[in-house]
Tab-separated table of C-alpha atoms in Angstrom:
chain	number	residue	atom	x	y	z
A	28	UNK	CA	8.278	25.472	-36.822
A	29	UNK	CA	10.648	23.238	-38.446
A	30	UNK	CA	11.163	22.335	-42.213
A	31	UNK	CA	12.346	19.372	-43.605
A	32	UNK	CA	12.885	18.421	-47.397
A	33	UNK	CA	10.390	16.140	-48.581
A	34	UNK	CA	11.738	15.847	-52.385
A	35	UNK	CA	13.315	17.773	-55.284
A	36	UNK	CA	12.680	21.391	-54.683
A	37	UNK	CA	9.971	20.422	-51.922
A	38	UNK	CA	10.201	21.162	-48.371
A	39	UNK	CA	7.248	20.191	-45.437
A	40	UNK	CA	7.126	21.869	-42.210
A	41	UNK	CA	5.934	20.786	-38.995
A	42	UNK	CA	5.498	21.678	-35.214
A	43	UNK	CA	7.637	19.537	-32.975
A	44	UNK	CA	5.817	17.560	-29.865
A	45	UNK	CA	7.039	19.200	-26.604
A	46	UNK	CA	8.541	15.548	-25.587
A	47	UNK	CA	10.743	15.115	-29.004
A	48	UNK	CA	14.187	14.163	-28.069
A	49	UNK	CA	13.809	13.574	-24.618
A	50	UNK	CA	11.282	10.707	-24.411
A	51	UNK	CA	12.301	9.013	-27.873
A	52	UNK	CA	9.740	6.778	-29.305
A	53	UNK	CA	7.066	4.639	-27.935
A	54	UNK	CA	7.231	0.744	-28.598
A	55	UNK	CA	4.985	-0.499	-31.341
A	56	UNK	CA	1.798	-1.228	-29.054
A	57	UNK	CA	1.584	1.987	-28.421
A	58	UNK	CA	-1.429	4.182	-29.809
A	59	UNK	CA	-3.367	6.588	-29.657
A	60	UNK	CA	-6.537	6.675	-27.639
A	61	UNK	CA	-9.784	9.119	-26.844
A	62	UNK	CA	-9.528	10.218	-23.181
A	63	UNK	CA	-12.691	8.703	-22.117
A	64	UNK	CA	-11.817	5.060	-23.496
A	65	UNK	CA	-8.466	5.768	-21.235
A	66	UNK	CA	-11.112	6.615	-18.547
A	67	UNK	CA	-13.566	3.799	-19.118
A	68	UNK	CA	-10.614	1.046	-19.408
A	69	UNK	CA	-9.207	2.764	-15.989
A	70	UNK	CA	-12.632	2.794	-14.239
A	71	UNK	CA	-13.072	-0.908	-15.361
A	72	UNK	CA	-9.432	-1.805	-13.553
A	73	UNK	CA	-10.037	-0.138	-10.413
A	74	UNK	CA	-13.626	-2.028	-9.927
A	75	UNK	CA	-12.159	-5.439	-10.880
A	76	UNK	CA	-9.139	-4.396	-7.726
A	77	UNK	CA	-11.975	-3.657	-5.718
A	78	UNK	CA	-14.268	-6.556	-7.120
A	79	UNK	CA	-11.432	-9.071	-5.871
A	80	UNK	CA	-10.966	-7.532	-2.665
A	81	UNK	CA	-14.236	-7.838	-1.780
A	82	UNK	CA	-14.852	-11.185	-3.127
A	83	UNK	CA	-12.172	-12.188	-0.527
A	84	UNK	CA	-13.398	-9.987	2.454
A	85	UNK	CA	-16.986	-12.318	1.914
A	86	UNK	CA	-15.258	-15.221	1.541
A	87	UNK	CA	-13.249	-15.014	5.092
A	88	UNK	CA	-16.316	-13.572	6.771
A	89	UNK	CA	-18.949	-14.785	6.519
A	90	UNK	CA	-17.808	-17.299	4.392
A	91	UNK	CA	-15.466	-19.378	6.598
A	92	UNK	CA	-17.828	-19.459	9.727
A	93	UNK	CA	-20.879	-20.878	7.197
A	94	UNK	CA	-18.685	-23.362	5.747
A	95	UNK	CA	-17.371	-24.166	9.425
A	96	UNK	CA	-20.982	-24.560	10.268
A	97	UNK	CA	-22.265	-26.579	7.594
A	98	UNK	CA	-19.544	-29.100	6.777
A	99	UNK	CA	-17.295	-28.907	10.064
A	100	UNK	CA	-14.297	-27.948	8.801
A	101	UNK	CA	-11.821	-25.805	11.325
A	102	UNK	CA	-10.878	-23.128	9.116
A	103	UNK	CA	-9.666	-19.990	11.005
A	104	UNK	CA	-12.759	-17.634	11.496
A	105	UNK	CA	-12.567	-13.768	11.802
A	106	UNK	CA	-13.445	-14.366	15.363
A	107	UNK	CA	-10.372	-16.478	16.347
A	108	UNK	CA	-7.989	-13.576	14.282
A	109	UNK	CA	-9.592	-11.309	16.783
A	110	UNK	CA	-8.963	-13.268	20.115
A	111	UNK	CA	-5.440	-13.847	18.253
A	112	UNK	CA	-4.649	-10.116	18.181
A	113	UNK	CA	-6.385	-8.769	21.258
A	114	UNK	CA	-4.387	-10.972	23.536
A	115	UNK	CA	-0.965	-11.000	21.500
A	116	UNK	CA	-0.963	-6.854	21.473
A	117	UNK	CA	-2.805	-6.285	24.873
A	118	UNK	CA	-0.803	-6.386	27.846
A	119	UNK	CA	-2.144	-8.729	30.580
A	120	UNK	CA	-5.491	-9.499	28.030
A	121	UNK	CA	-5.620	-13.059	28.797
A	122	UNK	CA	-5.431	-13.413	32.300
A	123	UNK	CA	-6.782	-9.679	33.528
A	124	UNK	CA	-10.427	-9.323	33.613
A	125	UNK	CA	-10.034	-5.868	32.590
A	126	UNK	CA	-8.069	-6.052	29.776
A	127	UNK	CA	-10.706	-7.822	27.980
A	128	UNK	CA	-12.384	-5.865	25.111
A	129	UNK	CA	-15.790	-3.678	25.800
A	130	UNK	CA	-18.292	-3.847	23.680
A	131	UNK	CA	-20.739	-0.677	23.583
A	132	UNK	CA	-22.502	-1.641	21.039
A	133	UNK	CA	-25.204	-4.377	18.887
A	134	UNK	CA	-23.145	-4.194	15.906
A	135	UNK	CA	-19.111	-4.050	17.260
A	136	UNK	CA	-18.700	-7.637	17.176
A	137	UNK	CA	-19.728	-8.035	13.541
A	138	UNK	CA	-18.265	-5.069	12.251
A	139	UNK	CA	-14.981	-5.597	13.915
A	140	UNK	CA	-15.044	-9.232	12.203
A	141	UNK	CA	-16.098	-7.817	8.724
A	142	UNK	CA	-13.062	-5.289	9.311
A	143	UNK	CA	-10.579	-8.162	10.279
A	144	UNK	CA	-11.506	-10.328	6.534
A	145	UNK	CA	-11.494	-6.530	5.000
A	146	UNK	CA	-7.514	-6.699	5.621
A	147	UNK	CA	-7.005	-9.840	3.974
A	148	UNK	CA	-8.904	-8.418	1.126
A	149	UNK	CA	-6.677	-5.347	1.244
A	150	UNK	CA	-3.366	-8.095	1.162
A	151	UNK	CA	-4.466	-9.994	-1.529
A	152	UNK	CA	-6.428	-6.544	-3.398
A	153	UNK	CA	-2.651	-4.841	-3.346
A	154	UNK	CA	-0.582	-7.175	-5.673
A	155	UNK	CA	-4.032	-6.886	-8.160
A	156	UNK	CA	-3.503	-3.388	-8.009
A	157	UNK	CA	-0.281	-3.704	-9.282
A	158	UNK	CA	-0.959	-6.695	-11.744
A	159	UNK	CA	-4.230	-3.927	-13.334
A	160	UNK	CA	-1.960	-0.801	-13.500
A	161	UNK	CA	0.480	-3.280	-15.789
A	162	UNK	CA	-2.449	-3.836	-17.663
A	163	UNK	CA	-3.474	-0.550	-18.118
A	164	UNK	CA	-0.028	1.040	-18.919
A	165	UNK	CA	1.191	-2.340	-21.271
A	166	UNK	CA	0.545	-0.691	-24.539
A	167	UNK	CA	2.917	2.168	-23.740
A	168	UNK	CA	5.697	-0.076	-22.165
A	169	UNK	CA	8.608	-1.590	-23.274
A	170	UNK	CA	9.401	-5.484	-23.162
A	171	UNK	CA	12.070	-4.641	-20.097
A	172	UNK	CA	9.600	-2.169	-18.468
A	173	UNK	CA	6.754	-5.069	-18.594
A	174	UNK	CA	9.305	-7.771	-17.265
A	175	UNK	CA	9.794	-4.812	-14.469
A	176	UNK	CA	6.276	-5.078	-13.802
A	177	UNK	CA	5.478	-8.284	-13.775
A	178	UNK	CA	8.299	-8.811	-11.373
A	179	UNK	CA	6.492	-6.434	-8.990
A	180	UNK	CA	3.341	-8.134	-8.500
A	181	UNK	CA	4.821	-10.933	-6.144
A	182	UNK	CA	6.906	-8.352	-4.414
A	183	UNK	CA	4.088	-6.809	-3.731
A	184	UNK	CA	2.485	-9.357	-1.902
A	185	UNK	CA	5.636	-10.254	-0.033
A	186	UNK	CA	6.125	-6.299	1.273
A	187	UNK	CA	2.369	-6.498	2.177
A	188	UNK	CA	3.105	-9.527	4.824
A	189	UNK	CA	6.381	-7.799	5.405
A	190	UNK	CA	4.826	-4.887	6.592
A	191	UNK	CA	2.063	-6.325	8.633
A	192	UNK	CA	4.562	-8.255	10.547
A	193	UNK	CA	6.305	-5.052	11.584
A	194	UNK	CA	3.271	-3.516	12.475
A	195	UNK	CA	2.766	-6.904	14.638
A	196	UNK	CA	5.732	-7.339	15.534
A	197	UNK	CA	6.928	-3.731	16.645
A	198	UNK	CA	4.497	-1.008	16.472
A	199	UNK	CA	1.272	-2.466	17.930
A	200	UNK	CA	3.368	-3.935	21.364
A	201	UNK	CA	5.341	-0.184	21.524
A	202	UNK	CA	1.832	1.746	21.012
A	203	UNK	CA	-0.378	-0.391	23.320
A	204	UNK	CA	2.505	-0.385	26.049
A	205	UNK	CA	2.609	2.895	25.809
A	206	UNK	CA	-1.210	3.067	26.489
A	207	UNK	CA	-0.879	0.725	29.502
A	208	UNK	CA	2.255	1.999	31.313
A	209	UNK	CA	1.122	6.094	31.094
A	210	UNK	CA	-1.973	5.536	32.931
A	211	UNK	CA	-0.332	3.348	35.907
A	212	UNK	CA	-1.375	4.351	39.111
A	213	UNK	CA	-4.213	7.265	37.426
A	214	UNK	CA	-6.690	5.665	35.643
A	215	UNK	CA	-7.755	2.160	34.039
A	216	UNK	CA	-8.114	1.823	30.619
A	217	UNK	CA	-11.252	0.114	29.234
A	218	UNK	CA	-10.596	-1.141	25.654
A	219	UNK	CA	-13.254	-1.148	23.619
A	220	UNK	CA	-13.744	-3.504	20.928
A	221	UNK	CA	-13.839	-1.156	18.105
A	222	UNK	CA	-11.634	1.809	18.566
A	223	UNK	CA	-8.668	-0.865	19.457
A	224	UNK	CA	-9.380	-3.258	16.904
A	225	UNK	CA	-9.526	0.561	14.345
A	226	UNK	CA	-6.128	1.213	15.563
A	227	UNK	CA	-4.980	-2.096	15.077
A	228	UNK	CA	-6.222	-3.051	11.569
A	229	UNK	CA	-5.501	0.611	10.108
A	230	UNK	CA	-1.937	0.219	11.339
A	231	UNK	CA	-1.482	-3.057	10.076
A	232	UNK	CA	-3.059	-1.852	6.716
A	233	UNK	CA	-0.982	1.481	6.740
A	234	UNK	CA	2.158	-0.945	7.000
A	235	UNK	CA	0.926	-3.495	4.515
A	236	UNK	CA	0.642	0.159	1.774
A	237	UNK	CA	3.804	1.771	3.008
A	238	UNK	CA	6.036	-0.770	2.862
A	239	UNK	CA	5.035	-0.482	-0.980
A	240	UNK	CA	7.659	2.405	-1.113
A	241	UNK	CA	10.828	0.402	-2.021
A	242	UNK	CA	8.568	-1.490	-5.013
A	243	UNK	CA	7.433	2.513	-6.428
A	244	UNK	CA	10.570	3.675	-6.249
A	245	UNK	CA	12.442	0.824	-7.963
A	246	UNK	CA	9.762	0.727	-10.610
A	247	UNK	CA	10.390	4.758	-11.331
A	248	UNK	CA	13.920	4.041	-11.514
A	249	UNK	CA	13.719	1.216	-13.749
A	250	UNK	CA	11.502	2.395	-16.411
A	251	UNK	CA	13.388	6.043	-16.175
A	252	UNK	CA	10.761	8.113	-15.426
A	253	UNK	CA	12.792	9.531	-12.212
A	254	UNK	CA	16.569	9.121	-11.412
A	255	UNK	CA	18.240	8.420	-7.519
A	256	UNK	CA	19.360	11.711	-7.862
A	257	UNK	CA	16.272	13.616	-8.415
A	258	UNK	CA	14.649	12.175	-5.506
A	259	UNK	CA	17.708	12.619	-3.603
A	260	UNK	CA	17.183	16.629	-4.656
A	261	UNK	CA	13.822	16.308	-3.314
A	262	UNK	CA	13.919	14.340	-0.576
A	263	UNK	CA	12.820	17.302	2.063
A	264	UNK	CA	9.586	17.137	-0.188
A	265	UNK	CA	8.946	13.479	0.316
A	266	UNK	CA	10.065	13.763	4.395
A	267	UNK	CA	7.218	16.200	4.577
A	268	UNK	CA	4.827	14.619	2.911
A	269	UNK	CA	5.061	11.304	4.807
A	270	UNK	CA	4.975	13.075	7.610
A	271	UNK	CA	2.240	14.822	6.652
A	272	UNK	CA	0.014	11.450	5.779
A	273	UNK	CA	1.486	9.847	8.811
A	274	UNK	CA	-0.710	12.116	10.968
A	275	UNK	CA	-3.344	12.539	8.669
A	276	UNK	CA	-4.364	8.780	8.767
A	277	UNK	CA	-3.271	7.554	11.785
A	278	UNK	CA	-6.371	6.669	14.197
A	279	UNK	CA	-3.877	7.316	17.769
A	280	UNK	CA	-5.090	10.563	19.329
A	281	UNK	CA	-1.691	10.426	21.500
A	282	UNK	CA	0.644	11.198	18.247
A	283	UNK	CA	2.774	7.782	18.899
A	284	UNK	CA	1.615	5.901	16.087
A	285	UNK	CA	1.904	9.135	13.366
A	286	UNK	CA	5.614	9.681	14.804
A	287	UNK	CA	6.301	5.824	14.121
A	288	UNK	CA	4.792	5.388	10.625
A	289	UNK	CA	6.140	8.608	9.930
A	290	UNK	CA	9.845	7.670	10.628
A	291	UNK	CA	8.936	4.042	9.275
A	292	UNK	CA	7.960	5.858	5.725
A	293	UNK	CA	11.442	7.836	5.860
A	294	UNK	CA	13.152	5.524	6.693
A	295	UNK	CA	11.937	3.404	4.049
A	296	UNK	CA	12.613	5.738	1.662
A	297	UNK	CA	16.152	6.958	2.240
A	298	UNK	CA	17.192	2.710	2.504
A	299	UNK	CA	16.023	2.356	-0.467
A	300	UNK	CA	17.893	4.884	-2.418
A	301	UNK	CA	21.181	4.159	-0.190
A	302	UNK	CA	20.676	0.592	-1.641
A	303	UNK	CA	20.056	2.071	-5.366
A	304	UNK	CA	23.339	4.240	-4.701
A	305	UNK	CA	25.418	0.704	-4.216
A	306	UNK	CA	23.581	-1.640	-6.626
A	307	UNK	CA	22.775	1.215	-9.781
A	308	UNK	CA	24.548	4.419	-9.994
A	309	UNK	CA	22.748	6.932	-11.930
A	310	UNK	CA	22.363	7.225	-15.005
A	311	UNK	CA	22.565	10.260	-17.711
A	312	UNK	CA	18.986	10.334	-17.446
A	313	UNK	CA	17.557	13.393	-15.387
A	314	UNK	CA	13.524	11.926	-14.979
């Protein structure tokens, strides 16, 4: 309880918030709210990021092959992505009859192309993501924090490719060589359609959210809610729980892929604060 002179011979006492003098004061737009229109507004913002992903999924497939169809345009369909990646991440694909993918089932085909225009939703659903949590959190931020925010939504979309293209690039030839060379001389493989094209769009989707981490962190750090330092106290913490979701999520029953995304996520992580260390020393501020 503290007490504090109102007037003359008057004093007023009141119970101080558990935040006073280590928060300071919110800006101006900032008000009060009932916890279910804070639950209403944030139910709204997730189903518009999920409304615009999957306004994008339909409009790559089906979408492109009916407009190839009716108007005979070439736009790229789901079906030439697919022929793109099989051969490009399958050793020998195009020219070795059994490197070709199996299909055990009515449905593969089409489910394998709704899954390949499901990843461009997730690309262009990430940076929306971003764009609605700004939305959501505006009232309570600062005119630096938004500009912080704002900033993040086309770096979003640029660590999305960036991470793809690793996945392309690095992980998907490493796992599927892997896969090729340890059965030499024992058995053939026999890829089927949809547990390779699984492995290859949740990897490439994995990379396209991971590769996020620099963009969280440097948003924390900017709007003071953690400090280099903190996370550098905790980073055992963070190593375990990537880790942790690396094998969790990963589709590869032969642990490759969860000891690459694993060391991917580190990795990520601990650049990103050796960067911070050069470019922003810490500040007083403890998050």
């Amino acid at each position: 309880m503290v007490e504090t002179e109102t007037g003359p011979g008057q004093t007023d006492s009141y119970t101080p918030d558990v935040d006073d003098g280590i928060v300071g004061e919110g800006p101006e737009s900032d008000e009060e709210m009932p916890l279910a229109d804070h639950i209403e507004e944030m139910i709204r913002r997730v189903a518009i990021v999920l409304g615009v992903s999957g306004i994008v999924t339909m409009l790559l497939y089906p979408g492109a092959d009916l407009v190839n169809t009716a108007f005979g345009f070439e736009l790229i369909s789901s079906t030439e992505v697919i022929d793109f990646l099989w051969n490009k991440h399958i050793p020998g694909a195009p020219g070795i009859e059994a490197r070709r993918p199996r299909v055990y089932g009515p449905l593969e085909l089409l489910l394998t192309e709704l899954k390949v225009a499901a990843l461009g939703g997730l690309i262009i659903g990430l940076p929306v993501f971003v764009y609605e949590t700004y939305l959501f959190m505006r009232p309570g931020l600062f005119p630096q924090e938004r500009r912080y925010y704002l900033a993040a939504v086309p770096t979003s979309v640029v660590l999305a490719f960036i991470g793809i293209s690793f996945a392309h690039f690095a992980v998907l030839p490493a796992i599927f060589a892997y896969f090729t060379s340890y059965t030499t001389g024992t058995a053939v493989v026999a890829f089927g359609l949809r547990e390779t094209f699984n492995l290859i769009l949740i990897l490439m989707g994995y990379n396209a959210i991971i590769f996020q981490i620099p963009l969280f962190i440097l948003l924390a750090i900017m709007m003071n809610l953690v400090t280099r330092r903190w996370l550098l106290d905790r980073r055992l913490i963070f190593w375990g729980t990537f880790l942790g979701l690396a094998f969790l999520i990963s589709p590869d029953p032969t642990g490759m892929a969860p000891i690459i995304i694993g060391v991917t996520m580190i990795a990520l992580f601990e650049l990103t604060l050796l960067v911070l260390g050069w470019v922003r020393p810490d500040s007083p501020h403890s998050g």
